[in-house]
Coordinates of N, CA and C in Angstrom, one line a residue:
Chain A
A1 N 0.7 -1.5 0.2 CA 0.0 -0.2 0.3 C 0.8 1.8 0.2
Q2 N 0.5 2.3 -0.4 CA 1.5 3.4 -0.7 C 1.4 4.4 0.7
S3 N 2.2 4.9 0.8 CA 2.1 6.2 2.3 C 2.9 6.9 1.5
V4 N 2.7 7.9 2.2 CA 3.9 9.2 2.7 C 3.9 9.8 4.1
T5 N 5.0 9.7 3.9 CA 5.5 10.8 5.3 C 6.1 11.9 5.4
Q6 N 5.6 12.9 6.3 CA 6.5 14.4 6.0 C 6.6 14.3 7.6
L7 N 7.9 14.1 7.4 CA 8.7 14.9 8.6 C 9.1 15.7 9.3
G8 N 7.9 16.0 10.4 CA 8.4 17.6 10.8 C 6.8 18.3 10.4
S9 N 5.9 18.6 11.5 CA 4.5 18.9 11.1 C 4.5 20.5 11.0
H10 N 5.7 21.1 11.7 CA 6.1 22.6 11.3 C 7.8 22.9 12.0
V11 N 7.7 23.4 10.9 CA 8.8 24.5 10.7 C 8.9 25.4 10.2
S12 N 9.9 25.4 11.4 CA 9.8 27.4 10.7 C 11.6 27.9 10.6
V13 N 11.4 28.8 9.8 CA 13.0 29.1 9.0 C 12.7 31.1 8.6
S14 N 13.4 31.8 8.8 CA 14.0 33.1 8.5 C 14.0 33.2 7.2
E15 N 13.2 34.7 7.3 CA 13.4 35.1 6.1 C 14.8 35.2 5.0
G16 N 15.0 34.7 4.2 CA 15.9 34.6 3.0 C 16.5 33.1 3.7
A17 N 16.2 32.5 4.6 CA 17.4 31.2 4.9 C 16.6 29.9 4.2
L18 N 17.4 29.0 3.8 CA 17.1 27.9 3.0 C 15.8 27.2 3.6
V19 N 15.1 26.7 2.8 CA 13.9 25.9 2.8 C 13.9 24.6 2.9
L20 N 13.7 23.8 3.9 CA 13.8 22.1 3.5 C 12.7 21.7 4.4
L21 N 11.8 21.2 3.5 CA 10.7 20.5 3.9 C 10.9 18.5 2.6
R22 N 10.9 17.9 3.8 CA 11.2 16.4 3.9 C 9.9 15.7 4.0
C23 N 10.1 14.8 2.5 CA 8.9 14.2 2.8 C 9.2 12.8 1.7
N24 N 8.8 11.5 2.3 CA 9.2 9.6 2.0 C 7.9 9.1 1.8
Y25 N 8.2 8.5 0.8 CA 6.7 7.1 0.0 C 7.7 6.2 0.2
S26 N 6.6 5.8 0.4 CA 6.2 4.2 -0.1 C 5.6 3.7 -1.8
S27 N 6.4 2.6 -2.2 CA 5.1 2.1 -3.5 C 5.7 1.0 -3.7
S28 N 4.9 0.2 -3.9 CA 5.3 -0.2 -5.0 C 5.7 -0.7 -6.2
V29 N 5.4 0.1 -6.6 CA 5.3 0.7 -8.3 C 6.4 1.8 -8.3
P30 N 6.9 2.1 -9.4 CA 7.2 3.5 -8.7 C 5.8 5.2 -9.7
P31 N 6.4 5.7 -8.8 CA 5.8 6.6 -8.3 C 4.7 8.1 -8.6
Y32 N 4.2 8.4 -8.7 CA 3.7 9.6 -9.5 C 3.9 10.8 -7.8
L33 N 4.7 12.0 -7.8 CA 4.6 12.4 -6.7 C 4.3 14.1 -6.8
F34 N 3.7 14.8 -5.9 CA 3.5 15.9 -6.2 C 3.5 16.4 -4.3
W35 N 4.2 17.7 -4.6 CA 3.8 18.4 -3.4 C 3.1 20.0 -3.9
Y36 N 1.9 20.3 -2.8 CA 0.9 20.9 -2.9 C 1.0 21.7 -1.6
V37 N 0.8 23.5 -2.1 CA 0.9 24.1 -0.8 C -1.1 24.7 -1.3
Q38 N -0.7 25.1 0.5 CA -2.4 25.6 1.0 C -2.5 27.0 1.7
Y39 N -2.7 27.6 1.6 CA -2.9 28.8 2.0 C -4.1 29.1 2.7
P40 N -4.0 29.4 4.4 CA -5.7 29.4 4.7 C -6.6 29.8 4.5
N41 N -7.4 28.8 4.6 CA -8.5 28.8 4.1 C -9.3 28.7 2.9
Q42 N -8.0 28.3 2.2 CA -8.5 28.1 0.8 C -7.6 26.3 0.5
G43 N -8.1 26.4 -1.2 CA -7.5 24.9 -1.7 C -6.5 24.8 -1.6
L44 N -5.5 23.7 -2.5 CA -5.1 23.5 -3.0 C -4.1 23.5 -4.1
Q45 N -2.7 24.1 -4.2 CA -2.6 24.2 -5.6 C -0.7 23.9 -5.8
L46 N -1.0 23.7 -7.1 CA -0.1 22.6 -7.3 C 1.6 23.4 -7.4
L47 N 2.1 23.1 -6.6 CA 3.5 23.5 -6.6 C 4.2 22.9 -7.7
L48 N 4.7 21.2 -7.3 CA 5.8 20.5 -8.4 C 5.2 19.3 -8.8
K49 N 5.5 18.5 -9.7 CA 5.6 17.2 -9.9 C 6.4 16.4 -10.1
Y50 N 6.9 14.8 -9.8 CA 7.7 14.0 -10.5 C 6.0 13.2 -11.0
T51 N 7.2 13.2 -12.7 CA 6.6 11.7 -13.4 C 7.7 10.9 -14.3
S52 N 8.8 10.1 -13.6 CA 9.1 9.5 -13.9 C 10.4 10.6 -14.6
A53 N 9.8 11.8 -15.2 CA 11.3 12.1 -15.6 C 12.0 12.5 -15.2
A54 N 12.6 13.8 -15.5 CA 13.8 14.0 -15.0 C 13.8 14.1 -12.6
T55 N 14.6 13.4 -12.3 CA 14.4 13.4 -11.0 C 14.9 14.7 -10.2
L56 N 15.4 16.2 -11.1 CA 15.2 17.2 -10.1 C 14.2 18.0 -10.8
V57 N 13.2 18.6 -10.6 CA 12.1 19.1 -10.7 C 11.8 19.8 -10.7
K58 N 11.6 21.4 -10.9 CA 11.3 23.0 -11.1 C 10.3 22.8 -10.5
G59 N 9.3 23.9 -9.5 CA 8.1 24.7 -9.4 C 7.7 25.7 -9.8
I60 N 7.0 26.4 -9.5 CA 6.4 27.3 -9.3 C 7.1 28.3 -7.9
N61 N 7.4 29.4 -7.9 CA 7.2 29.9 -6.4 C 8.6 29.8 -6.3
G62 N 9.9 29.4 -7.1 CA 10.9 28.5 -6.4 C 11.3 27.6 -6.0
F63 N 10.5 26.9 -6.0 CA 10.5 25.9 -5.0 C 11.2 25.0 -6.0
E64 N 11.8 23.6 -5.6 CA 12.0 22.5 -6.7 C 11.7 21.1 -5.9
A65 N 12.4 19.8 -5.8 CA 12.1 18.7 -5.6 C 13.2 17.9 -6.1
E66 N 13.4 16.8 -5.6 CA 14.6 16.0 -6.2 C 14.1 14.4 -5.9
F67 N 13.6 13.7 -7.0 CA 13.2 12.2 -6.8 C 14.8 11.2 -6.2
K68 N 15.1 11.0 -5.2 CA 15.7 9.8 -4.8 C 15.6 8.3 -4.7
K69 N 15.0 7.4 -5.4 CA 14.6 6.1 -5.5 C 15.2 5.6 -4.4
S70 N 16.9 5.9 -4.3 CA 17.9 4.6 -3.6 C 17.1 5.7 -1.7
E71 N 16.9 6.1 -1.2 CA 15.9 7.1 -0.4 C 14.9 6.9 -0.4
T72 N 13.9 6.8 -0.9 CA 12.3 6.7 -1.4 C 11.9 8.8 -0.8
S73 N 12.1 9.5 -1.2 CA 12.3 11.3 -0.7 C 12.2 11.7 -1.6
F74 N 11.7 12.7 -1.5 CA 11.1 14.1 -2.5 C 11.0 14.5 -1.9
H75 N 12.0 15.9 -1.7 CA 12.1 16.4 -0.1 C 11.9 17.9 -1.2
L76 N 11.1 19.1 -0.7 CA 11.0 19.9 -1.5 C 11.5 21.1 -1.1
T77 N 12.6 21.8 -1.5 CA 13.7 23.0 -1.3 C 13.4 24.5 -1.5
K78 N 13.6 25.4 -1.3 CA 13.7 26.3 -2.0 C 15.0 27.5 -0.7
P79 N 15.6 28.4 -1.6 CA 17.1 28.7 -1.5 C 17.1 29.4 -0.5
S80 N 15.7 30.6 -0.7 CA 15.7 31.8 0.0 C 14.1 31.8 0.6
A81 N 13.6 31.6 1.6 CA 12.7 31.9 2.1 C 11.8 33.5 2.0
H82 N 10.8 33.1 1.9 CA 10.2 34.7 1.4 C 8.5 34.4 2.7
M83 N 8.4 35.6 3.2 CA 7.2 35.9 4.0 C 6.2 35.4 3.8
S84 N 6.1 35.4 2.2 CA 5.0 34.9 1.4 C 4.6 33.2 0.9
D85 N 5.9 32.5 1.7 CA 5.5 31.5 1.6 C 5.3 30.6 2.9
A86 N 4.6 31.4 3.9 CA 4.4 31.0 5.0 C 3.0 30.4 4.8
A87 N 3.0 28.8 4.6 CA 1.7 28.3 4.6 C 1.9 27.1 4.8
E88 N 0.7 25.5 4.9 CA 0.3 24.4 5.1 C 1.2 24.2 3.3
Y89 N 2.1 22.9 3.7 CA 2.7 21.9 2.8 C 2.0 20.5 2.7
F90 N 1.8 19.8 1.5 CA 1.8 18.8 1.5 C 2.2 17.7 0.4
C91 N 3.0 16.7 0.4 CA 3.2 16.0 -0.1 C 1.9 14.9 -1.0
A92 N 2.7 14.3 -1.7 CA 1.5 13.6 -2.2 C 1.5 12.8 -2.9
V93 N 1.3 11.2 -3.4 CA 2.1 10.0 -4.0 C 0.7 9.7 -4.6
S94 N 0.6 9.3 -5.9 CA -0.3 8.3 -6.8 C 0.8 7.5 -7.3
E95 N -0.5 6.2 -7.2 CA 0.4 4.4 -8.2 C 0.8 5.2 -9.7
N96 N 1.9 5.0 -9.8 CA 1.9 4.9 -11.5 C 1.6 4.3 -13.0
Y97 N 0.3 3.7 -13.0 CA -0.7 3.3 -13.2 C -1.6 3.7 -13.7
G98 N -2.5 3.8 -14.9 CA -3.3 4.0 -15.7 C -4.9 3.7 -14.8
G99 N -6.0 5.0 -15.3 CA -6.9 4.1 -14.1 C -7.6 4.6 -13.7
A100 N -9.6 4.9 -13.9 CA -10.3 5.9 -13.4 C -10.4 6.2 -12.3
T101 N -9.6 5.6 -11.5 CA -10.0 5.4 -9.5 C -8.5 5.9 -9.2
N102 N -7.6 6.3 -9.4 CA -6.1 6.4 -9.2 C -6.3 7.4 -8.2
K103 N -6.2 7.3 -6.5 CA -6.0 8.4 -6.0 C -5.0 9.2 -5.5
L104 N -4.9 9.9 -5.2 CA -3.8 10.7 -4.4 C -3.8 10.4 -2.7
I105 N -2.4 10.3 -2.3 CA -2.4 10.0 -0.4 C -2.1 10.7 -0.4
F106 N -2.5 11.2 0.4 CA -2.1 12.8 1.1 C -1.0 13.0 2.7
G107 N 0.4 13.1 2.2 CA 0.7 13.3 3.7 C 0.5 14.0 4.5
T108 N 0.6 14.1 6.4 CA -0.2 15.3 7.2 C 0.2 16.3 7.2
G109 N 1.1 17.2 6.2 CA 1.4 18.2 6.5 C 2.6 19.1 7.0
T110 N 2.9 19.9 6.4 CA 3.9 20.5 7.2 C 3.9 21.9 7.1
L111 N 3.3 22.9 8.5 CA 2.8 23.7 8.8 C 4.3 25.4 8.6
L112 N 5.1 25.6 7.0 CA 6.2 26.1 7.2 C 5.7 28.1 7.9
A113 N 6.3 28.2 8.3 CA 6.2 29.5 8.9 C 7.7 30.5 9.2
V114 N 7.6 31.7 8.7 CA 8.5 32.4 7.7 C 9.1 33.9 8.4
Q115 N 9.7 33.8 9.6 CA 10.1 34.7 10.9 C 11.0 35.8 9.6
P116 N 10.7 37.0 10.2 CA 11.1 38.5 9.8 C 12.5 37.7 9.6
Chain B
G1 N -5.0 28.4 -17.3 CA -5.9 27.0 -17.0 C -6.2 25.8 -16.1
A2 N -6.7 25.2 -16.0 CA -7.2 24.1 -15.2 C -7.9 24.4 -13.7
V3 N -8.5 25.7 -13.7 CA -9.0 25.9 -12.6 C -10.7 25.6 -12.5
V4 N -10.8 24.9 -11.2 CA -11.3 24.2 -10.2 C -12.2 25.5 -9.4
S5 N -13.8 25.4 -9.3 CA -14.1 26.6 -8.5 C -15.2 26.1 -7.7
Q6 N -16.0 25.8 -6.5 CA -16.8 25.7 -5.5 C -17.6 26.9 -5.1
H7 N -19.1 26.7 -4.8 CA -20.2 27.4 -4.5 C -21.1 26.3 -3.6
P8 N -21.2 26.9 -2.5 CA -20.8 27.8 -1.9 C -19.0 28.5 -0.9
S9 N -18.2 28.8 -0.7 CA -17.3 29.1 -0.2 C -17.1 29.0 1.6
R10 N -18.5 29.7 2.0 CA -19.1 29.1 3.2 C -20.7 29.2 3.4
V11 N -20.9 28.4 4.5 CA -22.1 27.9 5.1 C -22.2 27.3 6.0
I12 N -23.7 28.2 7.1 CA -23.9 28.0 8.1 C -25.6 27.5 7.8
C13 N -25.4 26.4 8.7 CA -26.4 25.5 8.5 C -27.1 25.0 9.8
K14 N -28.8 24.8 9.8 CA -29.3 24.3 11.5 C -28.9 23.0 11.0
S15 N -28.7 22.4 12.3 CA -28.8 20.3 12.7 C -29.7 20.0 11.6
G16 N -29.8 19.2 11.3 CA -31.0 18.5 10.0 C -31.5 18.9 8.6
T17 N -30.7 19.9 8.7 CA -31.1 20.5 7.1 C -29.9 19.7 6.8
S18 N -30.2 20.0 5.1 CA -29.3 19.7 3.9 C -29.0 20.5 3.2
V19 N -26.8 20.3 2.8 CA -26.5 21.3 2.1 C -25.9 20.7 1.1
K20 N -26.0 21.5 -0.1 CA -25.5 21.2 -1.6 C -23.9 22.0 -1.5
I21 N -23.1 21.3 -1.9 CA -21.7 21.9 -2.4 C -22.0 22.0 -3.3
E22 N -21.5 22.2 -4.5 CA -20.9 22.4 -6.1 C -19.7 22.4 -6.6
C23 N -19.4 22.0 -7.4 CA -17.6 22.0 -7.9 C -17.7 21.8 -9.0
R24 N -17.0 22.9 -10.0 CA -17.2 22.9 -11.1 C -16.1 23.6 -11.4
S25 N -15.7 22.3 -13.2 CA -13.9 23.1 -13.1 C -14.4 23.4 -14.7
L26 N -13.8 25.1 -14.8 CA -14.5 26.2 -15.4 C -13.6 25.9 -16.5
D27 N -12.7 25.7 -17.1 CA -11.9 25.2 -18.5 C -11.5 24.0 -18.8
F28 N -11.7 23.1 -18.4 CA -11.4 21.8 -18.7 C -12.6 20.6 -18.3
Q29 N -12.6 19.1 -19.0 CA -13.8 18.8 -18.9 C -13.0 17.4 -18.2
A30 N -13.7 16.9 -16.6 CA -13.5 16.9 -15.8 C -14.1 15.3 -15.6
T31 N -13.6 14.0 -16.4 CA -13.9 12.7 -16.2 C -14.4 12.3 -14.9
T32 N -13.2 12.9 -14.1 CA -13.3 12.3 -12.2 C -13.3 14.1 -11.6
M33 N -14.1 13.3 -10.7 CA -14.0 14.5 -9.7 C -13.2 13.8 -8.3
F34 N -12.9 14.6 -7.5 CA -13.0 13.8 -5.4 C -13.1 14.8 -5.2
W35 N -14.4 14.2 -3.8 CA -14.6 14.8 -2.9 C -13.5 14.7 -1.2
Y36 N -12.6 16.2 -1.2 CA -12.0 15.1 0.4 C -13.0 16.4 2.0
R37 N -12.1 15.9 2.1 CA -13.0 16.7 3.9 C -11.5 16.3 4.7
Q38 N -11.1 17.6 5.3 CA -10.4 18.3 5.8 C -10.7 18.6 7.5
F39 N -10.0 18.3 8.5 CA -10.4 19.1 9.6 C -9.5 20.2 10.4
P40 N -9.2 20.9 10.7 CA -8.8 21.9 11.3 C -6.9 20.8 11.4
K41 N -5.7 21.8 11.2 CA -4.2 21.5 11.0 C -4.6 20.5 11.3
Q42 N -5.3 19.8 9.9 CA -5.0 18.1 9.5 C -5.7 17.7 7.9
S43 N -4.0 16.8 7.8 CA -4.5 16.4 6.4 C -6.1 16.0 5.7
L44 N -6.2 16.0 4.2 CA -7.4 15.7 3.7 C -7.3 14.5 3.9
M45 N -8.6 14.2 4.3 CA -9.3 12.5 3.8 C -9.8 12.7 2.6
L46 N -10.1 11.6 2.2 CA -10.8 11.7 0.7 C -11.9 11.1 0.6
M47 N -13.2 10.9 0.3 CA -14.5 11.0 0.6 C -14.8 9.5 -0.2
A48 N -14.9 10.6 -1.5 CA -15.6 9.3 -2.3 C -14.4 10.0 -3.9
T49 N -15.0 9.1 -4.7 CA -15.0 9.6 -6.0 C -15.1 9.3 -7.2
S50 N -15.7 10.3 -8.5 CA -16.7 10.1 -8.9 C -16.7 10.5 -10.0
N51 N -17.0 9.7 -11.1 CA -16.9 9.6 -12.7 C -17.8 10.0 -13.1
E52 N -17.9 10.7 -14.1 CA -19.4 11.0 -15.0 C -20.3 10.5 -15.5
G53 N -21.8 10.3 -14.7 CA -22.1 9.4 -15.6 C -22.4 8.0 -14.7
S54 N -22.1 7.7 -13.6 CA -21.6 6.7 -12.7 C -22.0 7.2 -11.4
K55 N -22.1 5.9 -11.1 CA -22.1 6.4 -9.4 C -20.5 6.6 -8.3
A56 N -20.7 7.5 -7.3 CA -20.0 7.9 -6.8 C -19.1 6.2 -6.1
T57 N -17.6 6.3 -5.7 CA -16.5 5.5 -5.4 C -16.4 5.2 -3.6
Y58 N -17.6 5.4 -2.9 CA -17.1 6.2 -1.4 C -15.9 5.5 -0.2
E59 N -15.1 5.7 -0.4 CA -14.1 5.5 0.8 C -14.7 4.6 2.1
Q60 N -14.0 3.7 2.7 CA -14.1 3.6 3.5 C -14.9 3.9 4.7
G61 N -15.9 3.8 5.8 CA -16.0 4.2 6.2 C -17.0 5.5 5.8
V62 N -17.4 5.9 4.6 CA -18.1 7.3 4.8 C -19.4 6.9 4.5
E63 N -19.7 7.3 4.9 CA -21.5 7.1 4.7 C -22.7 7.6 3.6
K64 N -22.8 6.6 2.4 CA -23.0 7.1 0.7 C -24.4 7.9 1.5
D65 N -25.6 7.6 2.2 CA -26.5 7.8 2.4 C -26.7 9.6 3.1
K66 N -25.3 10.1 3.7 CA -25.4 11.0 4.0 C -24.7 12.1 3.2
F67 N -23.3 11.9 2.8 CA -22.8 12.6 1.6 C -23.6 11.7 0.5
L68 N -24.3 12.7 -0.4 CA -25.0 11.9 -1.8 C -24.0 13.1 -2.4
I69 N -23.2 12.4 -3.4 CA -23.0 12.9 -4.8 C -23.3 12.5 -6.4
N70 N -23.1 13.9 -6.2 CA -23.8 13.8 -7.7 C -22.6 13.8 -9.4
H71 N -22.6 13.2 -9.7 CA -21.4 14.2 -10.9 C -22.2 13.4 -12.6
A72 N -23.0 14.3 -12.7 CA -23.8 14.5 -14.0 C -23.4 15.1 -15.4
S73 N -22.3 16.0 -15.0 CA -22.0 16.4 -16.2 C -20.4 16.2 -16.2
L74 N -19.9 16.8 -16.9 CA -18.0 16.3 -17.5 C -17.6 18.3 -16.4
T75 N -18.4 19.3 -16.4 CA -18.7 20.4 -15.5 C -18.8 19.9 -13.7
L76 N -19.5 20.0 -14.2 CA -19.7 19.9 -12.4 C -20.5 18.6 -11.7
S77 N -19.7 18.4 -10.6 CA -20.3 17.3 -9.6 C -20.9 18.4 -7.8
T78 N -21.6 17.5 -7.5 CA -22.2 17.6 -6.0 C -21.9 16.7 -4.9
L79 N -22.1 17.8 -4.2 CA -22.1 17.4 -2.8 C -22.9 17.4 -1.6
T80 N -24.0 16.6 -1.3 CA -25.0 17.1 -0.9 C -24.4 16.3 1.2
V81 N -24.7 16.8 1.5 CA -25.0 16.9 3.2 C -26.2 16.4 3.6
T82 N -26.7 14.7 3.9 CA -27.8 15.6 4.4 C -27.9 15.1 5.8
S83 N -29.3 15.8 6.2 CA -29.3 15.8 8.2 C -28.4 16.5 8.2
A84 N -27.6 17.9 8.0 CA -26.4 17.7 9.0 C -26.5 17.8 9.8
H85 N -24.9 17.4 11.1 CA -25.1 17.3 11.9 C -24.1 18.0 13.0
P86 N -24.1 18.8 13.5 CA -22.4 19.6 14.1 C -21.3 19.0 14.0
E87 N -21.3 17.8 13.8 CA -20.0 16.7 14.1 C -19.5 16.6 12.3
D88 N -20.7 17.2 11.3 CA -20.1 17.2 9.6 C -19.6 18.6 9.7
S89 N -19.5 19.5 10.7 CA -18.6 20.7 10.4 C -17.4 20.3 9.9
S90 N -16.9 20.9 9.0 CA -15.8 20.8 8.1 C -15.2 21.2 7.0
F91 N -14.4 21.4 6.8 CA -13.7 22.2 5.1 C -14.0 21.4 4.2
Y92 N -14.5 21.2 3.7 CA -14.4 20.7 2.3 C -14.3 20.7 1.0
I93 N -13.3 19.7 0.1 CA -12.5 20.4 -0.6 C -13.0 19.4 -2.5
C94 N -12.9 19.4 -3.5 CA -12.9 19.4 -4.6 C -12.1 19.4 -5.6
S95 N -11.9 18.1 -5.9 CA -10.6 18.3 -7.0 C -11.6 17.7 -8.3
A96 N -10.8 17.6 -9.3 CA -10.7 16.9 -10.8 C -9.8 16.8 -11.5
R97 N -9.8 15.4 -12.5 CA -9.1 15.2 -13.3 C -9.5 15.3 -14.6
T98 N -8.2 15.1 -15.5 CA -8.6 15.6 -16.8 C -8.8 13.4 -17.3
A99 N -9.5 14.3 -18.9 CA -9.8 12.5 -19.1 C -7.9 12.2 -19.4
G100 N -7.4 13.1 -20.1 CA -6.2 12.4 -20.9 C -5.5 12.5 -20.0
S101 N -5.1 12.6 -18.2 CA -4.6 12.5 -17.6 C -3.4 11.6 -17.5
R102 N -2.6 11.8 -17.7 CA -0.7 10.1 -17.5 C -0.7 10.3 -16.1
Y103 N -0.9 11.9 -15.5 CA 0.0 11.5 -14.2 C -0.8 12.0 -12.8
N104 N -2.2 11.5 -13.1 CA -2.8 12.0 -11.9 C -3.3 12.8 -11.5
E105 N -2.8 13.6 -12.4 CA -2.5 15.5 -11.3 C -3.9 15.7 -11.2
Q106 N -4.9 16.2 -9.9 CA -5.7 17.0 -10.0 C -5.3 18.8 -9.8
F107 N -6.5 18.9 -9.8 CA -6.6 20.5 -9.8 C -7.5 20.9 -8.6
F108 N -7.6 21.6 -7.5 CA -8.0 21.1 -6.5 C -9.1 22.9 -6.3
G109 N -10.4 22.9 -5.6 CA -11.2 23.7 -5.8 C -11.0 24.6 -4.2
P110 N -11.1 26.1 -4.2 CA -10.7 26.6 -3.1 C -11.2 26.3 -2.4
G111 N -12.3 25.1 -1.8 CA -13.0 24.7 -0.6 C -14.1 25.7 -0.1
T112 N -14.9 24.5 0.4 CA -16.6 25.1 1.2 C -16.0 24.4 2.9
R113 N -16.5 25.8 4.2 CA -16.2 26.1 5.1 C -17.9 25.0 5.2
L114 N -18.0 24.1 5.9 CA -19.3 24.4 6.7 C -19.3 24.1 7.8
T115 N -20.5 24.9 8.2 CA -20.8 24.7 9.9 C -21.9 25.3 10.3
V116 N -22.0 23.3 11.0 CA -23.4 23.4 11.4 C -23.4 23.6 12.8
L117 N -24.7 24.6 13.1 CA -24.6 24.9 13.9 C -26.4 23.9 15.2

């Protein structure tokens, strides 16, 4: 069964500092992986996705993530945090096969706080 | 592109009443829509998956008679919370996926905050 583990429910960084949000997955087949961001009282916005092409994926707002099969990880990074990055971040996994009922399995989320 | 809307964004109702939430894909055809529930400071819990023109598939533990889902067209799915009770108060989020999606990429609506008094 697929699962996603996000280490650290709360992460706090200073403005301008490196952002690192951790995500580990378990999947029996090569997965598709996603990072979503959620601002308060809003839906989820896709930051980036891994689809078996390049292992380093660049997304919106300066975020990127690297797929490491050996570590079963897909950590999200941003070189320099901005105050507007403060939000909840969710990692999600989907099995890599076609099908009308494929589901996304979400991690428990990491709340990122950015200190001035 | 790939915009999903939800209506209403916020609803307050009395216990025992029914509430309908609409989810629309504005600029694409969504063959599959998903309904999630999110409690404060928690992750999204998938409630059901609906495919256009067929019955929804509910996740284990979700009462299908309580949470009625209709996906009558390629751009509209509705979730009706029947005989709502205070424990149904939550943030409900829908998402939509296109027919040609290879990667199960879902586009999310802005959510509906339901408060049952």
